[in-house]
Amino acid sequence: MSTPVASPDAARLLADLIAGRFPDERGRFGPFGGRYVPETLIPALERLERGVRAHLHASDFQADFARQLTTWVGRPTALTFAERLSQRWGAKLWLKREDLAHTGAHKINNAIGQALLARRLGAKRIVAETGAGQHGVASAAACARLGLPCTVYMGAIDMERQAPNVGRMRLLGAEVVPVTSGDRTLRAAIDEALRDWVADPTDTYYLLGSAVGPHPYPYLVRELQAVIGREARAQMLAATGALPDVLIACVGGGSNSMGAFHAFIGDAAVRIIGIEAGGRGAGLGDNAATVAHGRPGVLHGTYSMLLQNEDGQIQETHSVSAGLDYPGVGPEHALLAAIGRVSYQTASDDEALECVRSLSENEGILPALESAHALAGARRYAQAHPGCSILVCLSGRGDKDMPTLQQTLLNPEHR
Ligand SMILES: *Cc1c(COP(=O)(O)O)cnc(C)c1O
């Protein structure tokens, strides 16, 4: 369960959050966040923090960022009313279409934003890590666009599982380095990317893929992804004259959700729900529902909720969707859960698969398995609140999931 925070404290923390006082000068979101890294990394993070402060909100940087988002990423992404599914579910369902963003998901907003920042900071090369390969593809594309060499560390096991994305990264000009140490998946790849970065933090920029990691990354990634919620809020008001009753997004590391939630945090009338990967069930190792089943601890340089066993060992996770399969979650989510501003729920593998089918058949949109978790949350909310208006962040498209869908929805032997 999430860390209980006494209610007067929760009210104060929420007021601080709305007033923009988080992260504080120590990089904390209330009790969460911070910078739990080896001494050797501190100068690099401090340099990055100074760079973020100097450039991120400067008008020339914002103009560059906005131009790339409009002319290359394809923003603003559409807001779509899901007419047939709304009728079926007995609610008004609106979709923020991040699946229409270049490279097929929200990840590109962060990748091009950080690549632009890297260039401003004088970096000569970019390093990134990737698990399922989606962040690697977005990083490779952003680097190609700006003419920056890109090295992507990827666990050897993941490279086998995600061979098409390895090919995409290479076509986009990135060097993909197999990581054969540690668990040979995302966790080991992150360690390698960090090692590479510390070796030369002036010429190298580490492009982190979600709202996780040590300060200032959770803040930086949220700010770059906040365009999702800003656009969606204005689009909802323009289309309906009102805000939605509820906003729902899926939560892996927590970047599409933080990006969608940020503009709505101060709208007290809008309920906000994050959907985590419920996998096969509530048992240890059967899911990736970090807020629902985790405890506070340190992972990848930040103090947040994480899935760990009794001895504090990081727990193996499971989800049908590779993008949600991470044992940690961003520190701002841990705070939002603790103060009760966002409610975190789970959707199972099967519920997500069912929603892939529903959205595809009823609206002609094949959603990513990650995004289908948010849809499953929306369906449940619609059942409990007939007639309500629901805004879902549809974080990505499902073409990348075809191998999994062949083995499940399209397999007559499945179940
Ligand atoms: C990577 C990914 C996610 C999960 O990452 P967050 O940082 O939690 O947003 C969700 N949806 C899609 C389509 C993804 O590619």
Tab-separated table of C-alpha atoms and ligand atoms in Angstrom:
chain	number	residue	atom	x	y	z
A	1	MET	CA	0.000	0.000	0.000
A	2	SER	CA	1.062	3.597	-0.449
A	3	THR	CA	2.755	5.446	2.393
A	4	PRO	CA	0.063	6.853	4.660
A	5	VAL	CA	0.435	10.594	5.190
A	6	ALA	CA	-1.676	12.267	7.892
A	7	SER	CA	-4.424	14.357	6.301
A	8	PRO	CA	-3.329	17.870	7.426
A	9	ASP	CA	0.041	16.988	5.902
A	10	ALA	CA	-1.644	15.754	2.733
A	11	ALA	CA	-3.533	19.045	2.342
A	12	ARG	CA	-0.327	21.040	2.789
A	13	LEU	CA	1.604	18.829	0.363
A	14	LEU	CA	-1.172	19.169	-2.227
A	15	ALA	CA	-1.154	22.964	-1.840
A	16	ASP	CA	2.639	22.969	-2.289
A	17	LEU	CA	2.318	20.748	-5.344
A	18	ILE	CA	-0.297	23.005	-6.958
A	19	ALA	CA	1.793	26.073	-6.143
A	20	GLY	CA	4.688	24.492	-8.090
A	21	ARG	CA	6.969	24.080	-5.060
A	22	PHE	CA	7.961	20.516	-6.060
A	23	PRO	CA	10.555	19.359	-6.670
A	24	ASP	CA	12.108	21.428	-3.878
A	25	GLU	CA	15.741	22.570	-3.851
A	26	ARG	CA	16.820	19.051	-2.823
A	27	GLY	CA	14.967	17.561	-5.764
A	28	ARG	CA	12.223	16.127	-3.582
A	29	PHE	CA	8.506	15.680	-4.068
A	30	GLY	CA	7.540	15.713	-0.393
A	31	PRO	CA	9.350	12.722	1.102
A	32	PHE	CA	10.096	11.194	-2.327
A	33	GLY	CA	12.666	11.782	-5.050
A	34	GLY	CA	16.116	13.180	-4.350
A	35	ARG	CA	19.451	11.968	-5.620
A	36	TYR	CA	20.651	8.593	-4.322
A	37	VAL	CA	23.689	8.040	-6.513
A	38	PRO	CA	27.419	7.341	-6.144
A	39	GLU	CA	29.599	10.426	-5.484
A	40	THR	CA	30.982	10.184	-9.022
A	41	LEU	CA	27.595	11.013	-10.538
A	42	ILE	CA	26.860	14.115	-8.454
A	43	PRO	CA	28.847	16.625	-10.581
A	44	ALA	CA	27.134	15.388	-13.765
A	45	LEU	CA	23.675	15.710	-12.206
A	46	GLU	CA	24.469	19.151	-10.814
A	47	ARG	CA	25.674	20.269	-14.214
A	48	LEU	CA	22.475	18.963	-15.784
A	49	GLU	CA	20.384	20.685	-13.130
A	50	ARG	CA	22.079	24.017	-13.880
A	51	GLY	CA	21.489	23.438	-17.584
A	52	VAL	CA	17.808	22.688	-17.023
A	53	ARG	CA	17.425	25.825	-14.925
A	54	ALA	CA	19.190	27.994	-17.503
A	55	HIS	CA	17.510	26.707	-20.666
A	56	LEU	CA	14.316	24.690	-20.197
A	57	HIS	CA	11.987	27.653	-19.702
A	58	ALA	CA	13.970	30.172	-21.730
A	59	SER	CA	11.871	31.524	-24.584
A	60	ASP	CA	14.336	30.546	-27.330
A	61	PHE	CA	14.516	26.953	-26.078
A	62	GLN	CA	10.734	26.751	-25.803
A	63	ALA	CA	10.396	28.152	-29.332
A	64	ASP	CA	12.801	25.485	-30.695
A	65	PHE	CA	10.960	22.766	-28.777
A	66	ALA	CA	7.553	23.971	-29.972
A	67	ARG	CA	8.781	24.070	-33.579
A	68	GLN	CA	10.037	20.470	-33.427
A	69	LEU	CA	6.794	19.347	-31.785
A	70	THR	CA	4.679	20.979	-34.483
A	71	THR	CA	6.679	20.303	-37.621
A	72	TRP	CA	8.309	16.956	-36.822
A	73	VAL	CA	6.430	15.184	-33.999
A	74	GLY	CA	3.013	16.139	-35.408
A	75	ARG	CA	1.570	18.074	-32.470
A	76	PRO	CA	-0.956	18.943	-31.334
A	77	THR	CA	-2.162	15.355	-31.382
A	78	ALA	CA	-5.903	14.934	-31.911
A	79	LEU	CA	-8.564	14.617	-29.235
A	80	THR	CA	-10.980	11.948	-30.460
A	81	PHE	CA	-14.484	11.283	-29.190
A	82	ALA	CA	-14.901	7.489	-29.101
A	83	GLU	CA	-18.478	7.442	-30.316
A	84	ARG	CA	-19.233	3.746	-30.572
A	85	LEU	CA	-17.320	2.697	-27.488
A	86	SER	CA	-19.018	5.475	-25.507
A	87	GLN	CA	-22.375	4.041	-26.480
A	88	ARG	CA	-21.322	0.544	-25.475
A	89	TRP	CA	-19.822	1.583	-22.165
A	90	GLY	CA	-22.572	4.065	-21.268
A	91	ALA	CA	-20.199	6.992	-20.762
A	92	LYS	CA	-18.573	9.729	-22.825
A	93	LEU	CA	-15.086	8.543	-23.733
A	94	TRP	CA	-12.477	10.967	-25.069
A	95	LEU	CA	-9.045	9.876	-26.263
A	96	LYS	CA	-5.890	11.997	-26.248
A	97	ARG	CA	-4.152	10.511	-29.261
A	98	GLU	CA	-0.462	10.154	-28.395
A	99	ASP	CA	-0.532	7.122	-30.704
A	100	LEU	CA	-0.479	9.680	-33.543
A	101	ALA	CA	2.806	11.228	-32.397
A	102	HIS	CA	5.891	10.477	-34.525
A	103	THR	CA	7.358	7.017	-33.784
A	104	GLY	CA	3.984	5.957	-32.388
A	105	ALA	CA	3.897	7.094	-28.769
A	106	HIS	CA	4.404	9.935	-26.308
A	107	LYS	CA	8.078	9.013	-25.771
A	108	ILE	CA	9.177	11.244	-28.656
A	109	ASN	CA	8.110	14.422	-26.762
A	110	ASN	CA	10.727	13.707	-24.117
A	111	ALA	CA	13.373	12.416	-26.526
A	112	ILE	CA	13.363	15.464	-28.817
A	113	GLY	CA	13.143	17.822	-25.836
A	114	GLN	CA	16.170	16.316	-24.112
A	115	ALA	CA	18.115	16.061	-27.369
A	116	LEU	CA	17.543	19.800	-27.903
A	117	LEU	CA	18.709	20.455	-24.343
A	118	ALA	CA	21.801	18.278	-24.909
A	119	ARG	CA	22.709	20.341	-27.956
A	120	ARG	CA	22.330	23.588	-25.964
A	121	LEU	CA	24.591	22.149	-23.262
A	122	GLY	CA	27.244	21.457	-25.889
A	123	ALA	CA	27.043	17.662	-25.746
A	124	LYS	CA	28.815	15.842	-28.587
A	125	ARG	CA	27.036	12.509	-28.180
A	126	ILE	CA	23.957	10.987	-26.518
A	127	VAL	CA	23.684	7.812	-24.508
A	128	ALA	CA	20.367	6.175	-23.701
A	129	GLU	CA	19.131	2.901	-22.342
A	130	THR	CA	16.123	0.945	-23.461
A	131	GLY	CA	14.158	-2.078	-22.306
A	132	ALA	CA	11.408	-2.785	-24.804
A	133	GLY	CA	13.156	-0.614	-27.366
A	134	GLN	CA	10.547	2.147	-27.665
A	135	HIS	CA	12.626	4.758	-25.866
A	136	GLY	CA	15.674	3.658	-27.847
A	137	VAL	CA	13.809	4.217	-31.110
A	138	ALA	CA	12.558	7.640	-29.990
A	139	SER	CA	16.067	8.639	-28.881
A	140	ALA	CA	17.645	7.386	-32.101
A	141	ALA	CA	15.089	9.343	-34.155
A	142	ALA	CA	15.574	12.544	-32.146
A	143	CYS	CA	19.372	12.265	-32.424
A	144	ALA	CA	19.195	11.672	-36.170
A	145	ARG	CA	16.981	14.740	-36.503
A	146	LEU	CA	19.523	16.915	-34.669
A	147	GLY	CA	22.663	15.264	-36.061
A	148	LEU	CA	23.866	13.905	-32.703
A	149	PRO	CA	25.586	10.494	-32.480
A	150	CYS	CA	23.522	8.114	-30.331
A	151	THR	CA	24.558	5.040	-28.359
A	152	VAL	CA	21.784	2.894	-26.920
A	153	TYR	CA	22.509	0.301	-24.231
A	154	MET	CA	20.152	-2.639	-24.310
A	155	GLY	CA	20.142	-5.886	-22.359
A	156	ALA	CA	21.144	-8.886	-24.482
A	157	ILE	CA	17.911	-10.671	-23.536
A	158	ASP	CA	15.826	-7.639	-24.526
A	159	MET	CA	17.665	-7.386	-27.865
A	160	GLU	CA	16.515	-10.879	-28.683
A	161	ARG	CA	12.932	-10.221	-27.545
A	162	GLN	CA	12.688	-6.877	-29.360
A	163	ALA	CA	14.616	-7.567	-32.541
A	164	PRO	CA	12.495	-5.270	-34.808
A	165	ASN	CA	13.224	-2.263	-32.567
A	166	VAL	CA	16.956	-3.048	-32.650
A	167	GLY	CA	16.720	-2.890	-36.444
A	168	ARG	CA	14.811	0.416	-36.296
A	169	MET	CA	17.417	1.994	-34.028
A	170	ARG	CA	20.232	0.882	-36.333
A	171	LEU	CA	18.435	2.222	-39.415
A	172	LEU	CA	18.074	5.531	-37.581
A	173	GLY	CA	21.842	5.582	-37.228
A	174	ALA	CA	22.188	4.621	-33.564
A	175	GLU	CA	24.783	2.235	-32.214
A	176	VAL	CA	23.046	-0.450	-30.147
A	177	VAL	CA	25.314	-1.962	-27.497
A	178	PRO	CA	24.304	-5.349	-26.044
A	179	VAL	CA	24.618	-5.516	-22.249
A	180	THR	CA	25.642	-8.962	-21.051
A	181	SER	CA	26.245	-8.105	-17.395
A	182	GLY	CA	23.798	-8.348	-14.476
A	183	ASP	CA	20.251	-9.344	-15.362
A	184	ARG	CA	20.920	-8.648	-19.096
A	185	THR	CA	17.725	-6.567	-19.259
A	186	LEU	CA	16.763	-2.933	-18.558
A	187	ARG	CA	18.325	-2.689	-15.100
A	188	ALA	CA	21.759	-3.716	-16.337
A	189	ALA	CA	21.375	-1.424	-19.372
A	190	ILE	CA	20.717	1.567	-17.086
A	191	ASP	CA	23.891	0.783	-15.111
A	192	GLU	CA	25.927	0.671	-18.329
A	193	ALA	CA	24.474	3.951	-19.645
A	194	LEU	CA	25.305	5.638	-16.325
A	195	ARG	CA	28.865	4.259	-16.428
A	196	ASP	CA	29.301	5.653	-19.934
A	197	TRP	CA	27.931	9.054	-18.859
A	198	VAL	CA	30.182	9.467	-15.790
A	199	ALA	CA	33.240	8.720	-17.901
A	200	ASP	CA	32.721	12.023	-19.756
A	201	PRO	CA	29.746	14.028	-18.446
A	202	THR	CA	30.710	17.162	-20.387
A	203	ASP	CA	30.700	15.746	-23.908
A	204	THR	CA	28.103	13.045	-23.228
A	205	TYR	CA	24.442	13.585	-22.418
A	206	TYR	CA	22.367	10.833	-20.789
A	207	LEU	CA	18.845	10.826	-22.254
A	208	LEU	CA	16.606	9.129	-19.667
A	209	GLY	CA	13.283	7.746	-20.881
A	210	SER	CA	10.720	8.172	-18.106
A	211	ALA	CA	9.852	10.353	-15.110
A	212	VAL	CA	12.201	8.325	-12.905
A	213	GLY	CA	15.838	8.451	-11.799
A	214	PRO	CA	17.729	11.039	-9.747
A	215	HIS	CA	16.858	14.746	-9.706
A	216	PRO	CA	16.447	16.582	-12.089
A	217	TYR	CA	15.189	13.823	-14.434
A	218	PRO	CA	11.685	13.298	-12.951
A	219	TYR	CA	11.119	17.067	-13.187
A	220	LEU	CA	12.694	17.439	-16.643
A	221	VAL	CA	10.696	14.578	-18.150
A	222	ARG	CA	7.444	15.809	-16.595
A	223	GLU	CA	7.962	19.301	-17.978
A	224	LEU	CA	8.646	17.956	-21.484
A	225	GLN	CA	5.623	15.623	-21.386
A	226	ALA	CA	3.268	18.190	-19.798
A	227	VAL	CA	2.354	19.303	-23.323
A	228	ILE	CA	0.007	16.272	-23.397
A	229	GLY	CA	-2.185	17.523	-20.554
A	230	ARG	CA	-2.003	21.181	-21.601
A	231	GLU	CA	-3.267	20.341	-25.079
A	232	ALA	CA	-5.883	17.872	-23.837
A	233	ARG	CA	-7.281	20.315	-21.274
A	234	ALA	CA	-7.698	23.063	-23.894
A	235	GLN	CA	-9.119	20.579	-26.432
A	236	MET	CA	-11.684	19.253	-23.919
A	237	LEU	CA	-12.798	22.795	-23.071
A	238	ALA	CA	-13.059	23.684	-26.763
A	239	ALA	CA	-14.992	20.517	-27.648
A	240	THR	CA	-17.341	20.264	-24.660
A	241	GLY	CA	-17.078	23.527	-22.724
A	242	ALA	CA	-16.142	21.533	-19.637
A	243	LEU	CA	-13.361	19.503	-18.083
A	244	PRO	CA	-13.772	15.708	-17.937
A	245	ASP	CA	-15.119	14.078	-14.771
A	246	VAL	CA	-12.115	11.781	-14.707
A	247	LEU	CA	-8.700	11.555	-16.357
A	248	ILE	CA	-7.067	8.150	-16.750
A	249	ALA	CA	-3.577	7.105	-17.918
A	250	CYS	CA	-1.391	4.013	-17.661
A	251	VAL	CA	1.642	4.099	-15.375
A	252	GLY	CA	4.940	2.360	-16.124
A	253	GLY	CA	7.770	4.626	-15.022
A	254	GLY	CA	5.116	7.306	-15.147
A	255	SER	CA	5.921	9.742	-17.972
A	256	ASN	CA	2.797	9.746	-20.161
A	257	SER	CA	0.658	9.827	-17.029
A	258	MET	CA	2.595	12.679	-15.334
A	259	GLY	CA	2.501	14.541	-18.638
A	260	ALA	CA	-1.257	14.056	-18.873
A	261	PHE	CA	-1.969	14.717	-15.171
A	262	HIS	CA	0.159	17.810	-14.576
A	263	ALA	CA	-2.223	20.405	-16.047
A	264	PHE	CA	-5.170	18.897	-14.145
A	265	ILE	CA	-3.681	18.537	-10.646
A	266	GLY	CA	-5.202	21.853	-9.529
A	267	ASP	CA	-8.651	21.039	-10.982
A	268	ALA	CA	-10.220	19.693	-7.807
A	269	ALA	CA	-13.360	18.545	-9.650
A	270	VAL	CA	-11.390	16.264	-11.974
A	271	ARG	CA	-10.706	12.823	-10.530
A	272	ILE	CA	-7.408	11.363	-11.655
A	273	ILE	CA	-6.631	7.670	-11.932
A	274	GLY	CA	-3.363	5.918	-12.775
A	275	ILE	CA	-3.582	2.338	-14.021
A	276	GLU	CA	-0.704	-0.009	-13.296
A	277	ALA	CA	-0.013	-3.425	-14.799
A	278	GLY	CA	-1.944	-6.008	-12.785
A	279	GLY	CA	-0.419	-8.822	-14.868
A	280	ARG	CA	-1.567	-12.307	-13.845
A	281	GLY	CA	-2.575	-11.340	-10.312
A	282	ALA	CA	-1.536	-9.830	-6.984
A	283	GLY	CA	1.218	-12.353	-6.176
A	284	LEU	CA	4.881	-11.330	-5.903
A	285	GLY	CA	6.361	-11.461	-9.408
A	286	ASP	CA	2.990	-11.670	-11.165
A	287	ASN	CA	2.517	-7.959	-11.865
A	288	ALA	CA	4.254	-4.603	-12.208
A	289	ALA	CA	1.852	-2.639	-9.978
A	290	THR	CA	4.398	-0.636	-8.042
A	291	VAL	CA	2.145	1.764	-6.152
A	292	ALA	CA	-0.487	-0.880	-5.466
A	293	HIS	CA	1.884	-3.580	-4.218
A	294	GLY	CA	5.201	-1.844	-3.535
A	295	ARG	CA	6.932	-0.260	-0.570
A	296	PRO	CA	9.167	2.833	-0.390
A	297	GLY	CA	12.799	2.302	-1.276
A	298	VAL	CA	15.623	3.449	-3.555
A	299	LEU	CA	15.953	2.368	-7.176
A	300	HIS	CA	17.987	4.052	-9.930
A	301	GLY	CA	18.864	7.041	-7.816
A	302	THR	CA	15.445	8.014	-6.521
A	303	TYR	CA	13.445	7.325	-3.358
A	304	SER	CA	9.991	6.162	-4.425
A	305	MET	CA	7.695	3.187	-4.308
A	306	LEU	CA	9.141	-0.055	-5.612
A	307	LEU	CA	8.426	-3.744	-5.861
A	308	GLN	CA	10.709	-5.576	-3.484
A	309	ASN	CA	10.642	-8.754	-1.461
A	310	GLU	CA	10.928	-9.045	2.342
A	311	ASP	CA	14.719	-8.610	2.175
A	312	GLY	CA	14.508	-5.476	0.066
A	313	GLN	CA	15.592	-7.295	-3.114
A	314	ILE	CA	14.052	-5.825	-6.257
A	315	GLN	CA	11.218	-8.053	-7.374
A	316	GLU	CA	10.944	-9.628	-10.820
A	317	THR	CA	7.918	-8.175	-12.587
A	318	HIS	CA	5.447	-9.436	-15.135
A	319	SER	CA	3.168	-7.668	-17.586
A	320	VAL	CA	1.878	-8.544	-21.037
A	321	SER	CA	3.015	-5.038	-22.007
A	322	ALA	CA	6.785	-4.528	-22.029
A	323	GLY	CA	6.475	-0.777	-21.448
A	324	LEU	CA	4.804	-1.223	-18.049
A	325	ASP	CA	7.165	-3.970	-16.921
A	326	TYR	CA	9.321	-1.918	-14.488
A	327	PRO	CA	9.622	-2.487	-10.708
A	328	GLY	CA	9.798	1.238	-9.868
A	329	VAL	CA	7.732	4.365	-10.479
A	330	GLY	CA	8.519	8.084	-10.604
A	331	PRO	CA	8.721	9.898	-7.238
A	332	GLU	CA	5.981	12.395	-8.093
A	333	HIS	CA	3.559	9.490	-8.464
A	334	ALA	CA	4.580	8.221	-5.032
A	335	LEU	CA	3.647	11.630	-3.620
A	336	LEU	CA	0.362	11.848	-5.554
A	337	ALA	CA	-0.561	8.422	-4.195
A	338	ALA	CA	0.452	9.251	-0.632
A	339	ILE	CA	-1.663	12.405	-0.518
A	340	GLY	CA	-4.562	10.778	-2.337
A	341	ARG	CA	-4.728	13.244	-5.253
A	342	VAL	CA	-4.398	10.394	-7.745
A	343	SER	CA	-5.948	6.986	-7.232
A	344	TYR	CA	-3.816	4.075	-8.447
A	345	GLN	CA	-5.553	0.928	-9.633
A	346	THR	CA	-4.564	-2.101	-11.660
A	347	ALA	CA	-5.740	-3.718	-14.884
A	348	SER	CA	-4.820	-7.314	-15.661
A	349	ASP	CA	-3.182	-8.707	-18.810
A	350	ASP	CA	-6.538	-10.140	-19.872
A	351	GLU	CA	-8.467	-6.909	-19.287
A	352	ALA	CA	-5.893	-5.011	-21.351
A	353	LEU	CA	-6.041	-7.544	-24.188
A	354	GLU	CA	-9.818	-7.322	-24.221
A	355	CYS	CA	-9.601	-3.533	-24.529
A	356	VAL	CA	-7.163	-3.808	-27.449
A	357	ARG	CA	-9.923	-5.686	-29.224
A	358	SER	CA	-12.710	-3.307	-28.136
A	359	LEU	CA	-10.960	-0.141	-29.282
A	360	SER	CA	-9.778	-1.723	-32.525
A	361	GLU	CA	-13.206	-3.071	-33.493
A	362	ASN	CA	-15.277	-0.099	-32.344
A	363	GLU	CA	-13.098	2.880	-33.217
A	364	GLY	CA	-10.582	1.685	-35.795
A	365	ILE	CA	-7.679	2.404	-33.459
A	366	LEU	CA	-5.214	-0.336	-32.528
A	367	PRO	CA	-3.860	0.812	-29.155
A	368	ALA	CA	-0.583	-0.145	-27.522
A	369	LEU	CA	-0.966	-2.813	-24.821
A	370	GLU	CA	0.194	-0.198	-22.295
A	371	SER	CA	-2.547	2.223	-23.333
A	372	ALA	CA	-5.112	-0.595	-23.261
A	373	HIS	CA	-4.556	-0.762	-19.483
A	374	ALA	CA	-5.823	2.821	-19.229
A	375	LEU	CA	-8.833	1.839	-21.343
A	376	ALA	CA	-9.568	-1.060	-18.997
A	377	GLY	CA	-9.559	1.436	-16.122
A	378	ALA	CA	-11.938	3.653	-18.109
A	379	ARG	CA	-14.344	0.802	-18.769
A	380	ARG	CA	-14.462	-0.034	-15.067
A	381	TYR	CA	-15.068	3.631	-14.187
A	382	ALA	CA	-17.843	3.882	-16.794
A	383	GLN	CA	-19.613	0.882	-15.294
A	384	ALA	CA	-19.585	2.491	-11.855
A	385	HIS	CA	-20.449	6.026	-13.091
A	386	PRO	CA	-22.895	5.820	-16.008
A	387	GLY	CA	-23.012	8.935	-18.191
A	388	CYS	CA	-19.767	10.436	-16.903
A	389	SER	CA	-17.143	11.970	-19.182
A	390	ILE	CA	-13.780	10.209	-19.255
A	391	LEU	CA	-10.545	11.446	-20.777
A	392	VAL	CA	-8.007	8.695	-21.502
A	393	CYS	CA	-4.404	9.300	-22.460
A	394	LEU	CA	-3.910	6.854	-25.324
A	395	SER	CA	-0.143	6.723	-24.931
A	396	GLY	CA	0.747	4.774	-28.087
A	397	ARG	CA	-0.224	2.620	-31.026
A	398	GLY	CA	-0.263	-1.164	-30.989
A	399	ASP	CA	1.589	-2.106	-34.162
A	400	LYS	CA	4.697	-2.868	-32.075
A	401	ASP	CA	2.660	-5.425	-30.107
A	402	MET	CA	1.726	-7.611	-33.083
A	403	PRO	CA	3.953	-10.550	-32.019
A	404	THR	CA	2.224	-10.616	-28.587
A	405	LEU	CA	-1.216	-10.152	-30.160
A	406	GLN	CA	-0.532	-13.025	-32.577
A	407	GLN	CA	0.152	-15.284	-29.604
A	408	THR	CA	-2.876	-14.110	-27.611
A	409	LEU	CA	-5.923	-12.439	-29.213
A	410	LEU	CA	-5.248	-13.941	-32.656
A	411	ASN	CA	-4.324	-17.393	-31.364
A	412	PRO	CA	-7.288	-19.787	-31.326
A	413	GLU	CA	-5.496	-21.807	-28.625
A	414	HIS	CA	-5.242	-18.824	-26.308
A	415	ARG	CA	-7.180	-19.589	-23.108
B	1	LIG	C1	6.894	3.247	-22.649
B	1	LIG	C2	5.435	3.314	-22.793
B	1	LIG	C3	4.583	3.471	-21.676
B	1	LIG	C4	5.087	3.467	-20.259
B	1	LIG	O1	5.984	4.481	-19.927
B	1	LIG	P1	5.567	5.724	-19.025
B	1	LIG	O2	6.856	6.393	-18.735
B	1	LIG	O3	4.879	5.207	-17.795
B	1	LIG	O4	4.647	6.565	-19.838
B	1	LIG	C5	3.234	3.601	-21.894
B	1	LIG	N1	2.697	3.540	-23.133
B	1	LIG	C6	3.475	3.379	-24.226
B	1	LIG	C7	2.828	3.320	-25.566
B	1	LIG	C8	4.855	3.253	-24.102
B	1	LIG	O5	5.612	3.081	-25.195
